[in-house]
Amino acid sequence: MYCQPQFRTLHISTFVVTCSLIWVCMIKSEESNYDELCNFAFAADCHGHPELSFPSTYFGNCVVSGGVSIKRSLLVGENGIIEGVKAIEREVRNLKSSDILKKAETFMSDLKEFGKSEKSVLIIAGSPKLALYDTNFWWGRPKKSELLTGSSRTVSLSDCRKMKKVGLKLD
């Protein structure tokens, strides 16, 4: 693969690269219109957002939706993974710098609109950083964690109970 030089530095995390790889593989496995838009959605935890401050004892969540759309032709092309990385990274960066409270207010409606689309939609649920197996609600650590979804286009990412690995599940 050949990567064009960029004027700005990308913050490329393992989450962004993993999501891009999954997205490209899923799109390549479909037979679809070459020029259609492909949608990708994910949820982001905003506890560390500078605009927000939570007490250390806060027991709730603060989740917003992120989403990108790019042409299928870019994803299935020679630099498909790079195109996916650039799009997802740009949305992650926007979430870090935007008015996060407005995004939190529209979280469910944003995901609903993405899901209504007749276009290709892939939703990533979860993240290994949530550390589900380290959670203890005073009855011990979970033995098993599963994500239930109503969509066949959802991929679940999570940590593993006993090992330093990441689990991936396609519904």
PDB file of C-alpha atoms in Angstrom:
ATOM      1  CA  MET A   1       0.000   0.000   0.000  1.00  0.00           C
ATOM      2  CA  TYR A   2       1.140   3.502  -0.735  1.00  0.00           C
ATOM      3  CA  CYS A   3       0.145   6.249   1.685  1.00  0.00           C
ATOM      4  CA  GLN A   4      -0.081   9.815   0.406  1.00  0.00           C
ATOM      5  CA  PRO A   5       1.719  12.360   2.621  1.00  0.00           C
ATOM      6  CA  GLN A   6      -0.663  14.324   4.820  1.00  0.00           C
ATOM      7  CA  PHE A   7      -0.418  17.870   6.132  1.00  0.00           C
ATOM      8  CA  ARG A   8      -1.706  16.962   9.577  1.00  0.00           C
ATOM      9  CA  THR A   9      -0.770  14.203  11.943  1.00  0.00           C
ATOM     10  CA  LEU A  10      -3.357  11.506  12.499  1.00  0.00           C
ATOM     11  CA  HIS A  11      -3.902  10.041  15.949  1.00  0.00           C
ATOM     12  CA  ILE A  12      -4.154   6.403  14.967  1.00  0.00           C
ATOM     13  CA  SER A  13      -5.321   4.188  17.811  1.00  0.00           C
ATOM     14  CA  THR A  14      -5.738   0.427  17.812  1.00  0.00           C
ATOM     15  CA  PHE A  15      -9.511   1.018  17.966  1.00  0.00           C
ATOM     16  CA  VAL A  16      -9.435   3.116  14.770  1.00  0.00           C
ATOM     17  CA  VAL A  17      -7.265   0.618  12.867  1.00  0.00           C
ATOM     18  CA  THR A  18      -9.263  -2.410  14.063  1.00  0.00           C
ATOM     19  CA  CYS A  19     -12.559  -0.760  13.144  1.00  0.00           C
ATOM     20  CA  SER A  20     -11.275   0.230   9.713  1.00  0.00           C
ATOM     21  CA  LEU A  21     -10.063  -3.309   9.005  1.00  0.00           C
ATOM     22  CA  ILE A  22     -13.409  -4.802  10.080  1.00  0.00           C
ATOM     23  CA  TRP A  23     -15.340  -2.225   8.027  1.00  0.00           C
ATOM     24  CA  VAL A  24     -13.305  -2.842   4.859  1.00  0.00           C
ATOM     25  CA  CYS A  25     -13.592  -6.638   5.199  1.00  0.00           C
ATOM     26  CA  MET A  26     -17.361  -6.420   5.706  1.00  0.00           C
ATOM     27  CA  ILE A  27     -17.828  -4.114   2.712  1.00  0.00           C
ATOM     28  CA  LYS A  28     -15.657  -6.310   0.487  1.00  0.00           C
ATOM     29  CA  SER A  29     -17.771  -9.340   1.438  1.00  0.00           C
ATOM     30  CA  GLU A  30     -20.947  -7.699   0.091  1.00  0.00           C
ATOM     31  CA  GLU A  31     -22.072  -7.356  -3.475  1.00  0.00           C
ATOM     32  CA  SER A  32     -23.202  -3.798  -3.774  1.00  0.00           C
ATOM     33  CA  ASN A  33     -23.247  -0.672  -5.908  1.00  0.00           C
ATOM     34  CA  TYR A  34     -19.676   0.557  -6.288  1.00  0.00           C
ATOM     35  CA  ASP A  35     -20.598   4.218  -5.681  1.00  0.00           C
ATOM     36  CA  GLU A  36     -23.026   3.833  -2.784  1.00  0.00           C
ATOM     37  CA  LEU A  37     -22.278   5.381   0.581  1.00  0.00           C
ATOM     38  CA  CYS A  38     -21.216   3.010   3.335  1.00  0.00           C
ATOM     39  CA  ASN A  39     -22.025   4.026   6.902  1.00  0.00           C
ATOM     40  CA  PHE A  40     -20.042   3.220  10.015  1.00  0.00           C
ATOM     41  CA  ALA A  41     -21.271   3.986  13.547  1.00  0.00           C
ATOM     42  CA  PHE A  42     -19.726   3.593  16.979  1.00  0.00           C
ATOM     43  CA  ALA A  43     -20.293   4.751  20.530  1.00  0.00           C
ATOM     44  CA  ALA A  44     -17.725   6.807  22.412  1.00  0.00           C
ATOM     45  CA  ASP A  45     -17.248   7.178  26.158  1.00  0.00           C
ATOM     46  CA  CYS A  46     -16.886  10.827  27.127  1.00  0.00           C
ATOM     47  CA  HIS A  47     -15.863  10.590  30.775  1.00  0.00           C
ATOM     48  CA  GLY A  48     -12.466  12.130  30.003  1.00  0.00           C
ATOM     49  CA  HIS A  49     -13.812  14.975  27.837  1.00  0.00           C
ATOM     50  CA  PRO A  50     -12.379  18.327  29.010  1.00  0.00           C
ATOM     51  CA  GLU A  51     -15.804  20.005  28.760  1.00  0.00           C
ATOM     52  CA  LEU A  52     -17.248  17.586  31.315  1.00  0.00           C
ATOM     53  CA  SER A  53     -16.234  16.880  34.873  1.00  0.00           C
ATOM     54  CA  PHE A  54     -17.515  13.897  36.798  1.00  0.00           C
ATOM     55  CA  PRO A  55     -16.824  13.101  40.429  1.00  0.00           C
ATOM     56  CA  SER A  56     -14.730   9.973  40.922  1.00  0.00           C
ATOM     57  CA  THR A  57     -17.779   8.309  42.500  1.00  0.00           C
ATOM     58  CA  TYR A  58     -20.000   8.850  39.416  1.00  0.00           C
ATOM     59  CA  PHE A  59     -21.624   5.517  38.583  1.00  0.00           C
ATOM     60  CA  GLY A  60     -23.332   6.395  35.298  1.00  0.00           C
ATOM     61  CA  ASN A  61     -22.345   6.531  31.695  1.00  0.00           C
ATOM     62  CA  CYS A  62     -21.656   9.309  29.246  1.00  0.00           C
ATOM     63  CA  VAL A  63     -21.893   7.894  25.744  1.00  0.00           C
ATOM     64  CA  VAL A  64     -22.227   9.704  22.419  1.00  0.00           C
ATOM     65  CA  SER A  65     -22.499   8.392  18.887  1.00  0.00           C
ATOM     66  CA  GLY A  66     -19.942   8.784  16.174  1.00  0.00           C
ATOM     67  CA  GLY A  67     -20.595   8.037  12.557  1.00  0.00           C
ATOM     68  CA  VAL A  68     -18.995   8.362   9.152  1.00  0.00           C
ATOM     69  CA  SER A  69     -20.067   7.749   5.576  1.00  0.00           C
ATOM     70  CA  ILE A  70     -17.753   7.241   2.619  1.00  0.00           C
ATOM     71  CA  LYS A  71     -18.099   5.787  -0.859  1.00  0.00           C
ATOM     72  CA  ARG A  72     -17.801   2.051  -1.211  1.00  0.00           C
ATOM     73  CA  SER A  73     -15.282   2.525  -4.035  1.00  0.00           C
ATOM     74  CA  LEU A  74     -12.843   4.116  -1.566  1.00  0.00           C
ATOM     75  CA  LEU A  75     -13.189   1.246   0.932  1.00  0.00           C
ATOM     76  CA  VAL A  76     -12.691  -1.543  -1.607  1.00  0.00           C
ATOM     77  CA  GLY A  77      -9.845   0.273  -3.351  1.00  0.00           C
ATOM     78  CA  GLU A  78      -6.123  -0.325  -2.879  1.00  0.00           C
ATOM     79  CA  ASN A  79      -5.950   2.052   0.100  1.00  0.00           C
ATOM     80  CA  GLY A  80      -9.307   1.055   1.593  1.00  0.00           C
ATOM     81  CA  ILE A  81      -8.055   0.508   5.124  1.00  0.00           C
ATOM     82  CA  ILE A  82      -6.253   3.859   5.056  1.00  0.00           C
ATOM     83  CA  GLU A  83      -9.412   5.616   3.807  1.00  0.00           C
ATOM     84  CA  GLY A  84     -11.386   3.997   6.619  1.00  0.00           C
ATOM     85  CA  VAL A  85      -8.750   4.990   9.187  1.00  0.00           C
ATOM     86  CA  LYS A  86      -8.792   8.613   7.990  1.00  0.00           C
ATOM     87  CA  ALA A  87     -12.600   8.828   8.149  1.00  0.00           C
ATOM     88  CA  ILE A  88     -12.938   7.178  11.575  1.00  0.00           C
ATOM     89  CA  GLU A  89      -9.986   9.115  13.044  1.00  0.00           C
ATOM     90  CA  ARG A  90     -11.490  12.402  11.821  1.00  0.00           C
ATOM     91  CA  GLU A  91     -14.784  11.589  13.586  1.00  0.00           C
ATOM     92  CA  VAL A  92     -12.980  10.583  16.801  1.00  0.00           C
ATOM     93  CA  ARG A  93     -11.044  13.872  16.683  1.00  0.00           C
ATOM     94  CA  ASN A  94     -14.289  15.809  16.070  1.00  0.00           C
ATOM     95  CA  LEU A  95     -15.905  14.121  19.067  1.00  0.00           C
ATOM     96  CA  LYS A  96     -12.994  15.175  21.256  1.00  0.00           C
ATOM     97  CA  SER A  97     -13.265  18.817  20.189  1.00  0.00           C
ATOM     98  CA  SER A  98     -17.020  19.289  19.667  1.00  0.00           C
ATOM     99  CA  ASP A  99     -19.839  20.342  21.957  1.00  0.00           C
ATOM    100  CA  ILE A 100     -20.183  16.884  23.407  1.00  0.00           C
ATOM    101  CA  LEU A 101     -23.387  17.582  25.316  1.00  0.00           C
ATOM    102  CA  LYS A 102     -25.250  18.254  22.058  1.00  0.00           C
ATOM    103  CA  LYS A 103     -24.012  14.906  20.707  1.00  0.00           C
ATOM    104  CA  ALA A 104     -25.181  13.133  23.867  1.00  0.00           C
ATOM    105  CA  GLU A 105     -28.684  14.584  23.429  1.00  0.00           C
ATOM    106  CA  THR A 106     -28.969  13.150  19.911  1.00  0.00           C
ATOM    107  CA  PHE A 107     -27.237   9.798  20.524  1.00  0.00           C
ATOM    108  CA  MET A 108     -30.270   7.526  20.065  1.00  0.00           C
ATOM    109  CA  SER A 109     -31.810   9.502  17.205  1.00  0.00           C
ATOM    110  CA  ASP A 110     -28.451   9.541  15.363  1.00  0.00           C
ATOM    111  CA  LEU A 111     -28.145   5.760  15.619  1.00  0.00           C
ATOM    112  CA  LYS A 112     -31.791   5.325  14.611  1.00  0.00           C
ATOM    113  CA  GLU A 113     -31.255   7.417  11.459  1.00  0.00           C
ATOM    114  CA  PHE A 114     -28.129   5.465  10.566  1.00  0.00           C
ATOM    115  CA  GLY A 115     -30.027   2.210  11.020  1.00  0.00           C
ATOM    116  CA  LYS A 116     -32.947   3.337   8.806  1.00  0.00           C
ATOM    117  CA  SER A 117     -30.657   3.778   5.850  1.00  0.00           C
ATOM    118  CA  GLU A 118     -31.001   1.366   2.963  1.00  0.00           C
ATOM    119  CA  LYS A 119     -27.285   1.795   2.477  1.00  0.00           C
ATOM    120  CA  SER A 120     -24.620  -0.418   3.968  1.00  0.00           C
ATOM    121  CA  VAL A 121     -24.380   0.156   7.722  1.00  0.00           C
ATOM    122  CA  LEU A 122     -21.889  -1.347  10.163  1.00  0.00           C
ATOM    123  CA  ILE A 123     -22.171  -0.642  13.881  1.00  0.00           C
ATOM    124  CA  ILE A 124     -19.353  -1.311  16.336  1.00  0.00           C
ATOM    125  CA  ALA A 125     -20.602  -2.006  19.833  1.00  0.00           C
ATOM    126  CA  GLY A 126     -18.327  -1.902  22.839  1.00  0.00           C
ATOM    127  CA  SER A 127     -14.607  -1.478  23.257  1.00  0.00           C
ATOM    128  CA  PRO A 128     -11.893  -3.411  25.100  1.00  0.00           C
ATOM    129  CA  LYS A 129     -11.188  -0.197  27.055  1.00  0.00           C
ATOM    130  CA  LEU A 130     -14.517  -0.598  28.843  1.00  0.00           C
ATOM    131  CA  ALA A 131     -12.873  -3.523  30.682  1.00  0.00           C
ATOM    132  CA  LEU A 132     -16.131  -5.378  31.292  1.00  0.00           C
ATOM    133  CA  TYR A 133     -14.398  -8.192  33.137  1.00  0.00           C
ATOM    134  CA  ASP A 134     -12.783  -5.779  35.601  1.00  0.00           C
ATOM    135  CA  THR A 135     -16.190  -4.428  36.613  1.00  0.00           C
ATOM    136  CA  ASN A 136     -17.295  -5.450  40.078  1.00  0.00           C
ATOM    137  CA  PHE A 137     -20.780  -4.516  41.261  1.00  0.00           C
ATOM    138  CA  TRP A 138     -20.107  -6.050  44.692  1.00  0.00           C
ATOM    139  CA  TRP A 139     -21.157  -9.539  43.595  1.00  0.00           C
ATOM    140  CA  GLY A 140     -17.883 -10.435  41.906  1.00  0.00           C
ATOM    141  CA  ARG A 141     -16.436 -10.135  38.430  1.00  0.00           C
ATOM    142  CA  PRO A 142     -18.604 -11.308  35.524  1.00  0.00           C
ATOM    143  CA  LYS A 143     -18.029 -14.849  34.271  1.00  0.00           C
ATOM    144  CA  LYS A 144     -19.405 -14.130  30.814  1.00  0.00           C
ATOM    145  CA  SER A 145     -20.389 -11.002  28.934  1.00  0.00           C
ATOM    146  CA  GLU A 146     -22.613 -10.942  25.852  1.00  0.00           C
ATOM    147  CA  LEU A 147     -24.066  -8.153  23.783  1.00  0.00           C
ATOM    148  CA  LEU A 148     -27.584  -8.497  22.457  1.00  0.00           C
ATOM    149  CA  THR A 149     -28.469  -6.532  19.350  1.00  0.00           C
ATOM    150  CA  GLY A 150     -31.357  -6.341  16.957  1.00  0.00           C
ATOM    151  CA  SER A 151     -29.118  -5.780  13.965  1.00  0.00           C
ATOM    152  CA  SER A 152     -27.304  -8.228  11.746  1.00  0.00           C
ATOM    153  CA  ARG A 153     -24.741  -5.529  10.955  1.00  0.00           C
ATOM    154  CA  THR A 154     -23.289  -5.169  14.445  1.00  0.00           C
ATOM    155  CA  VAL A 155     -19.812  -6.179  15.541  1.00  0.00           C
ATOM    156  CA  SER A 156     -19.080  -6.404  19.245  1.00  0.00           C
ATOM    157  CA  LEU A 157     -15.598  -5.655  20.601  1.00  0.00           C
ATOM    158  CA  SER A 158     -14.722  -6.500  24.195  1.00  0.00           C
ATOM    159  CA  ASP A 159     -11.940  -7.643  26.459  1.00  0.00           C
ATOM    160  CA  CYS A 160     -11.526 -11.274  27.518  1.00  0.00           C
ATOM    161  CA  ARG A 161     -11.987 -12.580  31.043  1.00  0.00           C
ATOM    162  CA  LYS A 162      -8.642 -14.251  31.757  1.00  0.00           C
ATOM    163  CA  MET A 163      -6.293 -13.136  29.000  1.00  0.00           C
ATOM    164  CA  LYS A 164      -4.964  -9.953  27.507  1.00  0.00           C
ATOM    165  CA  LYS A 165      -6.902 -10.454  24.289  1.00  0.00           C
ATOM    166  CA  VAL A 166      -9.752  -8.791  22.484  1.00  0.00           C
ATOM    167  CA  GLY A 167     -12.939 -10.582  21.536  1.00  0.00           C
ATOM    168  CA  LEU A 168     -14.763  -9.882  18.302  1.00  0.00           C
ATOM    169  CA  LYS A 169     -18.276 -11.112  17.615  1.00  0.00           C
ATOM    170  CA  LEU A 170     -20.295 -10.622  14.453  1.00  0.00           C
ATOM    171  CA  ASP A 171     -24.067 -10.871  14.872  1.00  0.00           C
TER     172      ASP A 171
END
